């Protein structure tokens, strides 16, 4: 029987990113993807700022920056007033518009270059779990076969075979609203950033490569639990004229689709030797274009923990923190997508008044705007600290700290297979410590962000979040605390 350390079901962006993270840790991995080629009907278009930071942590961001359209604003439920991303504390204060198909191609190139095995036209059919392994049933063009692995990752979408076979619950609410989209060409395209919302419905128009456009919207008739049949070009044209007053000379559709707002969250992100990520763990209405981003960030959190467990350099409980870190993010995703879904369907006078009120709050209240922007971009994601007395930065995303007299920022220093220890003591009193899973970087910060003013040392996780931070003035006490933090991180106590 064939053996691998990890088998991944699903070769979309989430599965491919997870495969690359595992290979950066020298874990053998096979990805089984039912599709024989990348689906050119791109469900996702948006890469949010935190995801660009994730790409930067692995040196892949330049490829995306070279190809994608940059948008310095974002929307919440297509409200008229947009969120200003340009003021965010990140080197990438914008979203990138790039088709999911291209994202998958770039991720697949990345994973293959690192040595991942990717089998298209293959699918997981089930599994049996043993005390020290999992036997994965698979099927390919030549028939059924089995792979024995240490862990199985379900990145196989909302209808996940892995989740079903593991018996992991997927509770939530059924679809009550429908949205629709069409990828078309225009003879008379609307101005950039066009959107419209009236009592007749709401829609937005975004550019696609090749002089094509996506129209996405909803209308009063979409508040239904009945499936009205396949979406047609005639229906798209009629709805667009009713909402926007023009069909912009639309023609040549390449994709027409409806989608519902069924909202569900897996009860466990990890159960035994099975882990879930992306749509296999959470299903929601595609509000704000965050879905793929949340999934890739799931994989970013999971990858190093799964690898450290397989390679034996972390504590036994590290993999359990994948659920405690990411399940609350999924709960927030459910809340925000449901709230936006309700606003997306506010076509009554009362609904329009609520939309108008909330929209005016965005430019008038910086705190309100910052909260919405932080949630959409995932820049505000912070994971729970095990120690209630830990420094307030513990668990937060580490920003792009820059060091004086150098053009290197923290994202370029984060390593996939170990921790980064920042020695900010000026004199570099911490020296080399911690072994081959710790890289020490000393220096003076070019600018101390909020909360970092008194930090003298910090331990950064492979996913760019802060494992520990210390402000102790006494060098010997600081060094002892650093050694304790390293020992904890590496499972030595």
Short mmCIF file of C-alpha atoms in Angstrom, two decimals:
data_model
loop_
_atom_site.label_atom_id
_atom_site.label_comp_id
_atom_site.label_asym_id
_atom_site.label_seq_id
_atom_site.Cartn_x
_atom_site.Cartn_y
_atom_site.Cartn_z
CA UNK A 1 0.00 0.00 0.00
CA UNK A 2 1.19 3.50 -0.83
CA UNK A 3 2.14 5.70 2.15
CA UNK A 4 2.30 9.45 2.68
CA UNK A 5 2.53 11.56 5.80
CA UNK A 6 -0.51 13.67 4.86
CA UNK A 7 -3.25 13.25 2.27
CA UNK A 8 -5.26 16.31 1.29
CA UNK A 9 -8.72 15.95 -0.22
CA UNK A 10 -9.32 18.91 -2.53
CA UNK A 11 -6.95 20.84 -4.75
CA UNK A 12 -8.49 24.28 -4.67
CA UNK A 13 -6.65 27.28 -3.20
CA UNK A 14 -6.96 25.99 0.39
CA UNK A 15 -5.70 22.47 -0.29
CA UNK A 16 -2.88 23.72 -2.49
CA UNK A 17 -1.74 26.29 0.08
CA UNK A 18 -1.81 23.66 2.82
CA UNK A 19 0.25 21.31 0.65
CA UNK A 20 2.89 24.00 0.13
CA UNK A 21 3.05 24.76 3.86
CA UNK A 22 3.60 21.07 4.61
CA UNK A 23 6.33 20.77 1.98
CA UNK A 24 8.12 23.79 3.46
CA UNK A 25 8.39 21.56 6.54
CA UNK A 26 9.59 18.50 4.56
CA UNK A 27 6.32 16.64 5.10
CA UNK A 28 5.36 14.29 2.27
CA UNK A 29 1.93 15.14 0.93
CA UNK A 30 -0.46 14.01 -1.80
CA UNK A 31 -3.35 16.17 -2.98
CA UNK A 32 -6.33 14.39 -4.54
CA UNK A 33 -8.48 16.67 -6.70
CA UNK A 34 -11.53 15.43 -8.55
CA UNK A 35 -11.34 18.09 -11.28
CA UNK A 36 -9.00 17.24 -14.13
CA UNK A 37 -8.08 20.90 -14.65
CA UNK A 38 -8.47 24.28 -13.01
CA UNK A 39 -12.06 25.55 -13.23
CA UNK A 40 -11.97 28.81 -15.18
CA UNK A 41 -15.30 29.91 -13.69
CA UNK A 42 -13.72 31.83 -10.84
CA UNK A 43 -15.97 31.92 -7.79
CA UNK A 44 -13.54 34.14 -5.88
CA UNK A 45 -11.94 37.31 -7.18
CA UNK A 46 -10.76 39.12 -4.06
CA UNK A 47 -7.51 38.74 -2.13
CA UNK A 48 -7.75 40.81 1.05
CA UNK A 49 -4.83 42.62 2.76
CA UNK A 50 -4.10 39.94 5.37
CA UNK A 51 -3.95 37.32 2.64
CA UNK A 52 -1.41 39.45 0.78
CA UNK A 53 0.62 39.53 4.01
CA UNK A 54 0.36 35.73 4.15
CA UNK A 55 1.72 35.57 0.60
CA UNK A 56 4.52 37.96 1.61
CA UNK A 57 5.50 35.67 4.49
CA UNK A 58 6.30 33.04 1.88
CA UNK A 59 7.75 35.36 -0.78
CA UNK A 60 4.86 34.84 -3.20
CA UNK A 61 3.23 38.26 -3.04
CA UNK A 62 5.10 39.86 -5.94
CA UNK A 63 3.55 37.44 -8.43
CA UNK A 64 0.10 38.55 -7.33
CA UNK A 65 0.96 42.24 -7.15
CA UNK A 66 2.30 42.10 -10.71
CA UNK A 67 -0.91 40.60 -12.13
CA UNK A 68 -3.79 41.84 -9.98
CA UNK A 69 -5.84 45.02 -9.99
CA UNK A 70 -5.47 46.93 -6.70
CA UNK A 71 -8.58 48.40 -5.07
CA UNK A 72 -8.02 50.71 -2.09
CA UNK A 73 -11.57 50.44 -0.78
CA UNK A 74 -13.89 47.68 0.32
CA UNK A 75 -17.61 47.35 0.84
CA UNK A 76 -19.86 46.08 3.60
CA UNK A 77 -23.12 44.72 2.13
CA UNK A 78 -22.65 47.01 -0.89
CA UNK A 79 -23.44 50.10 1.19
CA UNK A 80 -23.00 53.33 -0.74
CA UNK A 81 -20.14 54.56 1.47
CA UNK A 82 -17.11 52.34 1.05
CA UNK A 83 -14.43 51.44 3.59
CA UNK A 84 -11.09 53.15 3.12
CA UNK A 85 -8.38 50.49 3.17
CA UNK A 86 -5.62 52.97 2.34
CA UNK A 87 -5.36 53.98 6.01
CA UNK A 88 -4.83 50.43 7.29
CA UNK A 89 -1.57 49.57 9.06
CA UNK A 90 -0.20 47.20 6.44
CA UNK A 91 2.17 47.49 3.47
CA UNK A 92 -0.72 46.23 1.35
CA UNK A 93 -3.64 48.60 2.08
CA UNK A 94 -5.84 47.34 -0.73
CA UNK A 95 -7.62 44.29 -2.03
CA UNK A 96 -6.38 42.51 -5.12
CA UNK A 97 -8.77 41.54 -7.89
CA UNK A 98 -7.49 38.35 -9.48
CA UNK A 99 -9.58 35.38 -10.70
CA UNK A 100 -9.57 32.34 -8.47
CA UNK A 101 -8.49 30.28 -11.45
CA UNK A 102 -5.25 32.27 -11.62
CA UNK A 103 -4.78 32.03 -7.86
CA UNK A 104 -5.08 28.25 -8.13
CA UNK A 105 -2.55 28.15 -10.96
CA UNK A 106 -0.03 30.17 -8.94
CA UNK A 107 -0.62 28.10 -5.82
CA UNK A 108 -0.26 24.87 -7.79
CA UNK A 109 3.04 26.04 -9.27
CA UNK A 110 4.21 26.91 -5.75
CA UNK A 111 3.21 23.54 -4.28
CA UNK A 112 4.69 21.53 -7.16
CA UNK A 113 7.97 23.44 -6.99
CA UNK A 114 8.21 22.45 -3.34
CA UNK A 115 7.67 18.76 -4.15
CA UNK A 116 3.97 18.18 -3.47
CA UNK A 117 2.23 15.37 -5.35
CA UNK A 118 -0.98 16.59 -7.00
CA UNK A 119 -3.28 14.07 -8.65
CA UNK A 120 -6.07 15.51 -10.76
CA UNK A 121 -8.99 13.29 -11.68
CA UNK A 122 -8.69 11.56 -8.29
CA UNK A 123 -11.01 11.80 -5.32
CA UNK A 124 -11.23 10.60 -1.73
CA UNK A 125 -14.06 8.11 -1.24
CA UNK A 126 -13.70 7.48 2.50
CA UNK A 127 -11.25 6.43 5.19
CA UNK A 128 -10.68 4.21 8.19
CA UNK A 129 -8.74 5.47 11.17
CA UNK A 130 -6.24 3.48 13.20
CA UNK A 131 -4.41 4.45 16.39
CA UNK A 132 -1.35 5.72 14.52
CA UNK A 133 -2.57 6.24 10.94
CA UNK A 134 -5.50 6.69 8.62
CA UNK A 135 -6.17 4.54 5.56
CA UNK A 136 -7.63 6.74 2.83
CA UNK A 137 -9.83 5.24 0.16
CA UNK A 138 -9.39 6.95 -3.21
CA UNK A 139 -10.50 6.55 -6.79
CA UNK A 140 -8.75 7.64 -9.97
CA UNK A 141 -8.92 6.96 -13.70
CA UNK A 142 -7.55 3.45 -13.16
CA UNK A 143 -9.94 2.57 -10.37
CA UNK A 144 -9.98 2.49 -6.57
CA UNK A 145 -6.86 2.37 -4.40
CA UNK A 146 -5.71 3.17 -0.86
CA UNK A 147 -3.10 5.41 0.75
CA UNK A 148 -1.94 5.08 4.32
CA UNK A 149 -1.19 8.44 5.95
CA UNK A 150 -0.64 9.93 9.36
CA UNK A 151 -3.33 12.57 8.81
CA UNK A 152 -6.11 13.36 6.34
CA UNK A 153 -7.04 16.98 5.58
CA UNK A 154 -10.49 17.75 4.21
CA UNK A 155 -10.27 20.77 1.93
CA UNK A 156 -12.99 19.40 -0.32
CA UNK A 157 -15.70 22.04 -0.10
CA UNK A 158 -19.11 22.43 1.48
CA UNK A 159 -20.15 18.90 0.46
CA UNK A 160 -16.97 17.50 2.00
CA UNK A 161 -16.64 13.73 1.76
CA UNK A 162 -14.01 13.83 4.51
CA UNK A 163 -16.25 15.75 6.93
CA UNK A 164 -19.16 13.41 6.26
CA UNK A 165 -17.03 10.28 6.66
CA UNK A 166 -15.55 11.61 9.91
CA UNK A 167 -19.01 12.22 11.32
CA UNK A 168 -18.25 15.87 12.04
CA UNK A 169 -21.40 17.93 12.47
CA UNK A 170 -22.15 20.84 10.16
CA UNK A 171 -25.01 22.69 11.85
CA UNK A 172 -26.43 25.99 10.68
CA UNK A 173 -29.30 27.48 8.74
CA UNK A 174 -30.65 26.62 5.27
CA UNK A 175 -30.76 29.01 2.36
CA UNK A 176 -33.42 31.72 2.55
CA UNK A 177 -32.04 34.15 -0.02
CA UNK A 178 -30.54 33.74 -3.48
CA UNK A 179 -27.94 35.82 -5.22
CA UNK A 180 -27.04 35.70 -8.89
CA UNK A 181 -24.11 36.53 -11.13
CA UNK A 182 -23.12 36.66 -14.76
CA UNK A 183 -19.70 36.92 -16.39
CA UNK A 184 -20.27 38.83 -19.63
CA UNK A 185 -18.84 41.23 -22.18
CA UNK A 186 -20.18 44.81 -22.45
CA UNK A 187 -20.51 47.04 -25.48
CA UNK A 188 -21.01 50.04 -23.19
CA UNK A 189 -19.46 49.19 -19.81
CA UNK A 190 -20.44 51.20 -16.74
CA UNK A 191 -17.87 53.39 -14.93
CA UNK A 192 -15.33 51.64 -12.65
CA UNK A 193 -16.73 50.64 -9.28
CA UNK A 194 -20.32 50.83 -10.48
CA UNK A 195 -22.97 49.67 -8.04
CA UNK A 196 -26.65 50.38 -7.58
CA UNK A 197 -29.16 49.62 -4.82
CA UNK A 198 -32.85 50.51 -5.02
CA UNK A 199 -36.22 49.00 -4.12
CA UNK A 200 -35.84 46.96 -7.33
CA UNK A 201 -32.64 45.23 -6.18
CA UNK A 202 -28.92 45.71 -5.80
CA UNK A 203 -25.97 44.89 -8.01
CA UNK A 204 -22.29 45.62 -8.44
CA UNK A 205 -20.03 45.33 -11.47
CA UNK A 206 -16.37 44.33 -11.25
CA UNK A 207 -13.77 43.88 -14.00
CA UNK A 208 -12.39 40.54 -15.14
CA UNK A 209 -9.42 39.83 -17.42
CA UNK A 210 -9.95 39.91 -21.16
CA UNK A 211 -12.36 42.87 -21.28
CA UNK A 212 -15.01 40.94 -19.42
CA UNK A 213 -17.10 41.89 -16.41
CA UNK A 214 -18.93 40.25 -13.55
CA UNK A 215 -22.39 41.44 -12.55
CA UNK A 216 -23.43 40.16 -9.12
CA UNK A 217 -26.66 41.06 -7.41
CA UNK A 218 -29.93 40.21 -5.79
CA UNK A 219 -33.51 41.48 -5.88
CA UNK A 220 -36.82 41.11 -4.00
CA UNK A 221 -37.75 37.90 -5.81
CA UNK A 222 -34.57 36.29 -4.46
CA UNK A 223 -36.02 36.01 -0.94
CA UNK A 224 -37.16 32.44 -1.45
CA UNK A 225 -36.56 28.89 -0.34
CA UNK A 226 -37.67 27.56 -3.72
CA UNK A 227 -35.10 26.94 -6.44
CA UNK A 228 -36.30 28.89 -9.53
CA UNK A 229 -34.20 26.96 -12.03
CA UNK A 230 -31.02 27.79 -13.89
CA UNK A 231 -30.13 31.44 -14.24
CA UNK A 232 -30.44 32.71 -17.81
CA UNK A 233 -29.03 35.58 -19.83
CA UNK A 234 -32.52 36.95 -20.37
CA UNK A 235 -33.10 37.03 -16.61
CA UNK A 236 -29.76 38.74 -16.00
CA UNK A 237 -30.56 41.38 -18.61
CA UNK A 238 -34.04 42.00 -17.19
CA UNK A 239 -32.82 42.31 -13.60
CA UNK A 240 -29.93 44.59 -14.56
CA UNK A 241 -32.22 46.98 -16.46
CA UNK A 242 -34.68 47.05 -13.56
CA UNK A 243 -31.95 47.91 -11.04
CA UNK A 244 -29.50 50.02 -13.05
CA UNK A 245 -31.69 51.29 -15.89
CA UNK A 246 -29.37 49.87 -18.54
CA UNK A 247 -28.01 46.52 -19.66
CA UNK A 248 -24.72 48.13 -20.82
CA UNK A 249 -24.86 46.14 -24.04
CA UNK A 250 -24.19 42.85 -22.27
CA UNK A 251 -23.46 39.83 -24.42
CA UNK A 252 -21.50 36.58 -24.70
CA UNK A 253 -22.00 35.13 -21.19
CA UNK A 254 -19.32 32.69 -20.07
CA UNK A 255 -20.91 31.88 -16.70
CA UNK A 256 -24.38 32.39 -15.25
CA UNK A 257 -25.12 31.19 -11.74
CA UNK A 258 -27.33 31.43 -8.67
CA UNK A 259 -26.10 30.92 -5.12
CA UNK A 260 -27.82 30.66 -1.75
CA UNK A 261 -27.07 31.81 1.77
CA UNK A 262 -26.99 28.47 3.59
CA UNK A 263 -24.76 29.14 6.60
CA UNK A 264 -23.04 26.31 8.44
CA UNK A 265 -19.99 25.77 10.66
CA UNK A 266 -18.24 22.49 11.45
CA UNK A 267 -18.42 21.44 15.09
CA UNK A 268 -14.78 20.31 14.98
CA UNK A 269 -11.92 21.58 12.84
CA UNK A 270 -9.86 18.65 14.10
CA UNK A 271 -11.17 15.24 15.12
CA UNK A 272 -8.60 12.53 15.68
CA UNK A 273 -6.47 12.24 12.56
CA UNK A 274 -8.82 14.34 10.44
CA UNK A 275 -8.61 18.11 10.01
CA UNK A 276 -10.87 20.43 8.01
CA UNK A 277 -10.12 23.75 6.33
CA UNK A 278 -11.89 26.20 4.04
CA UNK A 279 -15.40 25.52 2.78
CA UNK A 280 -15.33 22.05 4.32
CA UNK A 281 -15.35 23.82 7.70
CA UNK A 282 -17.58 26.83 6.94
CA UNK A 283 -20.30 27.67 4.42
CA UNK A 284 -21.77 31.15 4.00
CA UNK A 285 -23.12 33.73 1.58
CA UNK A 286 -20.23 35.24 -0.45
CA UNK A 287 -20.42 38.65 1.20
CA UNK A 288 -17.37 40.91 0.96
CA UNK A 289 -15.35 38.35 -1.00
CA UNK A 290 -13.80 36.87 2.15
CA UNK A 291 -14.47 33.14 1.72
CA UNK A 292 -11.29 32.04 -0.05
CA UNK A 293 -9.25 34.33 2.18
CA UNK A 294 -10.57 32.73 5.37
CA UNK A 295 -9.84 29.30 3.93
CA UNK A 296 -6.25 30.14 3.00
CA UNK A 297 -5.75 31.62 6.46
CA UNK A 298 -7.12 28.37 7.93
CA UNK A 299 -4.43 26.52 6.00
CA UNK A 300 -1.76 29.02 7.10
CA UNK A 301 -2.64 28.33 10.74
CA UNK A 302 -2.95 24.59 10.24
CA UNK A 303 0.06 23.89 8.05
CA UNK A 304 2.89 24.49 10.50
CA UNK A 305 0.99 22.89 13.39
CA UNK A 306 0.26 19.74 11.41
CA UNK A 307 3.87 19.62 10.21
CA UNK A 308 5.27 20.16 13.72
CA UNK A 309 3.06 17.32 14.96
CA UNK A 310 4.12 14.97 12.17
CA UNK A 311 7.79 15.89 12.58
CA UNK A 312 7.61 15.62 16.36
CA UNK A 313 9.07 18.98 17.37
CA UNK A 314 5.98 20.44 19.05
CA UNK A 315 3.83 19.51 22.02
CA UNK A 316 1.11 16.90 21.60
CA UNK A 317 -1.61 19.51 22.10
CA UNK A 318 -0.44 21.93 19.42
CA UNK A 319 -2.72 20.53 16.73
CA UNK A 320 -5.74 21.01 18.99
CA UNK A 321 -5.06 24.76 18.98
CA UNK A 322 -5.98 24.81 15.30
CA UNK A 323 -9.62 24.46 16.36
CA UNK A 324 -9.37 26.88 19.28
CA UNK A 325 -7.71 29.46 17.01
CA UNK A 326 -9.83 29.18 13.89
CA UNK A 327 -13.29 28.07 15.04
CA UNK A 328 -13.97 31.50 16.63
CA UNK A 329 -12.94 33.07 13.32
CA UNK A 330 -15.55 30.87 11.66
CA UNK A 331 -18.16 32.03 14.18
CA UNK A 332 -17.38 35.66 13.37
CA UNK A 333 -17.60 34.82 9.68
CA UNK A 334 -21.09 33.40 10.21
CA UNK A 335 -22.20 36.52 12.09
CA UNK A 336 -20.86 38.99 9.55
CA UNK A 337 -22.11 37.09 6.51
CA UNK A 338 -25.59 36.79 8.01
CA UNK A 339 -25.68 40.50 8.85
CA UNK A 340 -24.60 41.46 5.35
CA UNK A 341 -27.07 39.02 3.80
CA UNK A 342 -29.91 40.77 5.63
CA UNK A 343 -28.70 44.17 4.42
CA UNK A 344 -28.24 42.87 0.88
CA UNK A 345 -31.96 42.10 0.85
CA UNK A 346 -33.20 45.32 2.46
CA UNK A 347 -35.46 46.48 -0.38
CA UNK A 348 -38.37 47.66 1.75
CA UNK A 349 -38.55 51.31 2.87
CA UNK A 350 -37.41 50.16 6.31
CA UNK A 351 -34.52 48.18 4.85
CA UNK A 352 -33.41 51.06 2.65
CA UNK A 353 -33.51 53.38 5.68
CA UNK A 354 -31.33 50.98 7.68
CA UNK A 355 -28.84 50.75 4.82
CA UNK A 356 -28.73 54.54 4.52
CA UNK A 357 -28.16 54.99 8.25
CA UNK A 358 -25.37 52.43 8.45
CA UNK A 359 -23.74 53.75 5.29
CA UNK A 360 -23.53 57.27 6.72
CA UNK A 361 -21.87 55.85 9.84
CA UNK A 362 -18.86 54.69 7.83
CA UNK A 363 -17.37 58.14 7.07
CA UNK A 364 -18.66 59.67 10.31
CA UNK A 365 -17.37 57.10 12.81
CA UNK A 366 -13.75 56.00 12.51
CA UNK A 367 -14.25 53.32 15.16
CA UNK A 368 -17.23 51.83 13.29
CA UNK A 369 -15.34 51.90 10.00
CA UNK A 370 -12.22 50.39 11.57
CA UNK A 371 -14.19 47.49 13.06
CA UNK A 372 -15.80 46.65 9.71
CA UNK A 373 -12.50 46.99 7.83
CA UNK A 374 -10.64 44.88 10.39
CA UNK A 375 -13.16 42.07 10.07
CA UNK A 376 -13.26 42.12 6.26
CA UNK A 377 -9.49 42.27 5.82
CA UNK A 378 -8.73 39.85 8.72
CA UNK A 379 -6.09 42.27 10.01
CA UNK A 380 -7.83 42.22 13.40
CA UNK A 381 -7.69 38.43 13.86
CA UNK A 382 -6.09 37.57 17.21
CA UNK A 383 -5.89 34.10 18.71
CA UNK A 384 -6.57 33.32 22.39
CA UNK A 385 -3.58 33.25 24.72
CA UNK A 386 -3.22 30.18 26.92
CA UNK A 387 -1.84 32.30 29.76
CA UNK A 388 -4.33 34.90 31.06
CA UNK A 389 -1.39 37.00 32.28
CA UNK A 390 0.31 37.04 28.87
CA UNK A 391 1.32 40.29 27.21
CA UNK A 392 -1.66 41.90 25.39
CA UNK A 393 0.04 41.35 22.03
CA UNK A 394 0.06 37.57 22.49
CA UNK A 395 -1.99 35.91 19.75
CA UNK A 396 -2.25 39.06 17.63
CA UNK A 397 -1.03 39.33 14.09
CA UNK A 398 2.53 40.67 13.97
CA UNK A 399 2.60 43.78 11.76
CA UNK A 400 5.21 44.49 9.09
CA UNK A 401 7.82 45.63 11.59
CA UNK A 402 10.69 47.40 9.87
CA UNK A 403 14.20 47.66 11.25
CA UNK A 404 16.32 50.79 11.17
CA UNK A 405 18.96 51.01 8.42
CA UNK A 406 17.47 48.11 6.44
CA UNK A 407 14.67 47.60 3.92
CA UNK A 408 13.74 44.20 5.36
CA UNK A 409 10.41 43.87 7.15
CA UNK A 410 9.13 41.14 9.43
CA UNK A 411 7.19 39.30 6.73
CA UNK A 412 10.43 38.52 4.91
CA UNK A 413 11.85 37.00 8.12
CA UNK A 414 8.97 34.74 9.20
CA UNK A 415 9.94 31.11 8.65
CA UNK A 416 7.55 28.27 7.83
CA UNK A 417 9.35 25.59 9.86
CA UNK A 418 10.15 27.36 13.12
CA UNK A 419 9.86 30.48 15.22
CA UNK A 420 11.39 33.90 14.76
CA UNK A 421 12.79 35.48 17.93
CA UNK A 422 13.00 39.26 17.79
CA UNK A 423 15.72 40.67 20.03
CA UNK A 424 14.85 44.35 20.42
CA UNK A 425 17.19 44.99 23.36
CA UNK A 426 19.47 47.29 21.31
CA UNK A 427 22.57 45.54 22.66
CA UNK A 428 21.42 42.12 21.41
CA UNK A 429 21.59 40.44 24.81
CA UNK A 430 19.62 37.35 23.82
CA UNK A 431 22.23 35.88 21.48
CA UNK A 432 21.64 32.58 19.66
CA UNK A 433 19.30 30.30 21.53
CA UNK A 434 16.62 27.71 21.03
CA UNK A 435 18.22 25.40 18.47
CA UNK A 436 17.44 24.89 14.81
CA UNK A 437 13.73 25.76 15.16
CA UNK A 438 14.50 29.31 16.31
CA UNK A 439 15.91 32.13 14.22
CA UNK A 440 17.09 35.17 16.18
CA UNK A 441 16.89 38.61 14.61
CA UNK A 442 18.19 41.60 16.51
CA UNK A 443 17.82 45.26 15.71
CA UNK A 444 16.08 48.52 16.43
CA UNK A 445 12.60 49.08 15.08
CA UNK A 446 12.29 51.87 12.57
CA UNK A 447 8.89 52.64 14.07
CA UNK A 448 7.18 51.01 17.03
CA UNK A 449 3.49 50.39 16.26
CA UNK A 450 0.86 50.78 18.95
CA UNK A 451 1.49 48.29 21.73
CA UNK A 452 5.11 47.67 20.75
CA UNK A 453 6.66 50.72 22.43
CA UNK A 454 8.08 48.80 25.44
CA UNK A 455 8.52 45.35 23.88
CA UNK A 456 12.13 44.12 24.24
CA UNK A 457 11.64 40.62 22.80
CA UNK A 458 8.96 38.74 20.89
CA UNK A 459 8.56 35.20 19.60
CA UNK A 460 6.77 35.04 16.22
CA UNK A 461 4.98 31.91 15.08
CA UNK A 462 5.35 30.47 11.56
CA UNK A 463 1.93 31.93 10.69
CA UNK A 464 3.03 35.44 11.63
CA UNK A 465 1.16 35.65 14.92
CA UNK A 466 2.80 36.50 18.24
CA UNK A 467 3.49 33.52 20.50
CA UNK A 468 5.03 35.57 23.31
CA UNK A 469 6.19 39.14 24.01
CA UNK A 470 8.16 40.56 26.92
CA UNK A 471 8.95 44.02 28.28
CA UNK A 472 11.23 43.15 31.23
CA UNK A 473 14.02 45.69 31.70
CA UNK A 474 16.41 43.31 33.47
CA UNK A 475 18.43 41.46 30.82
CA UNK A 476 18.85 38.27 32.82
CA UNK A 477 15.15 38.09 33.70
CA UNK A 478 14.20 38.75 30.07
CA UNK A 479 16.54 36.00 28.85
CA UNK A 480 15.05 33.53 31.35
CA UNK A 481 11.54 34.37 30.21
CA UNK A 482 12.58 33.97 26.57
CA UNK A 483 14.04 30.52 27.32
CA UNK A 484 10.78 29.54 29.04
CA UNK A 485 8.71 30.79 26.10
CA UNK A 486 10.88 28.85 23.63
CA UNK A 487 10.65 25.69 25.71
CA UNK A 488 6.86 26.01 25.80
CA UNK A 489 6.63 26.66 22.07
CA UNK A 490 8.81 23.67 21.23
CA UNK A 491 6.95 21.34 23.56
CA UNK A 492 9.83 20.96 26.00
CA UNK A 493 7.67 21.61 29.05
#
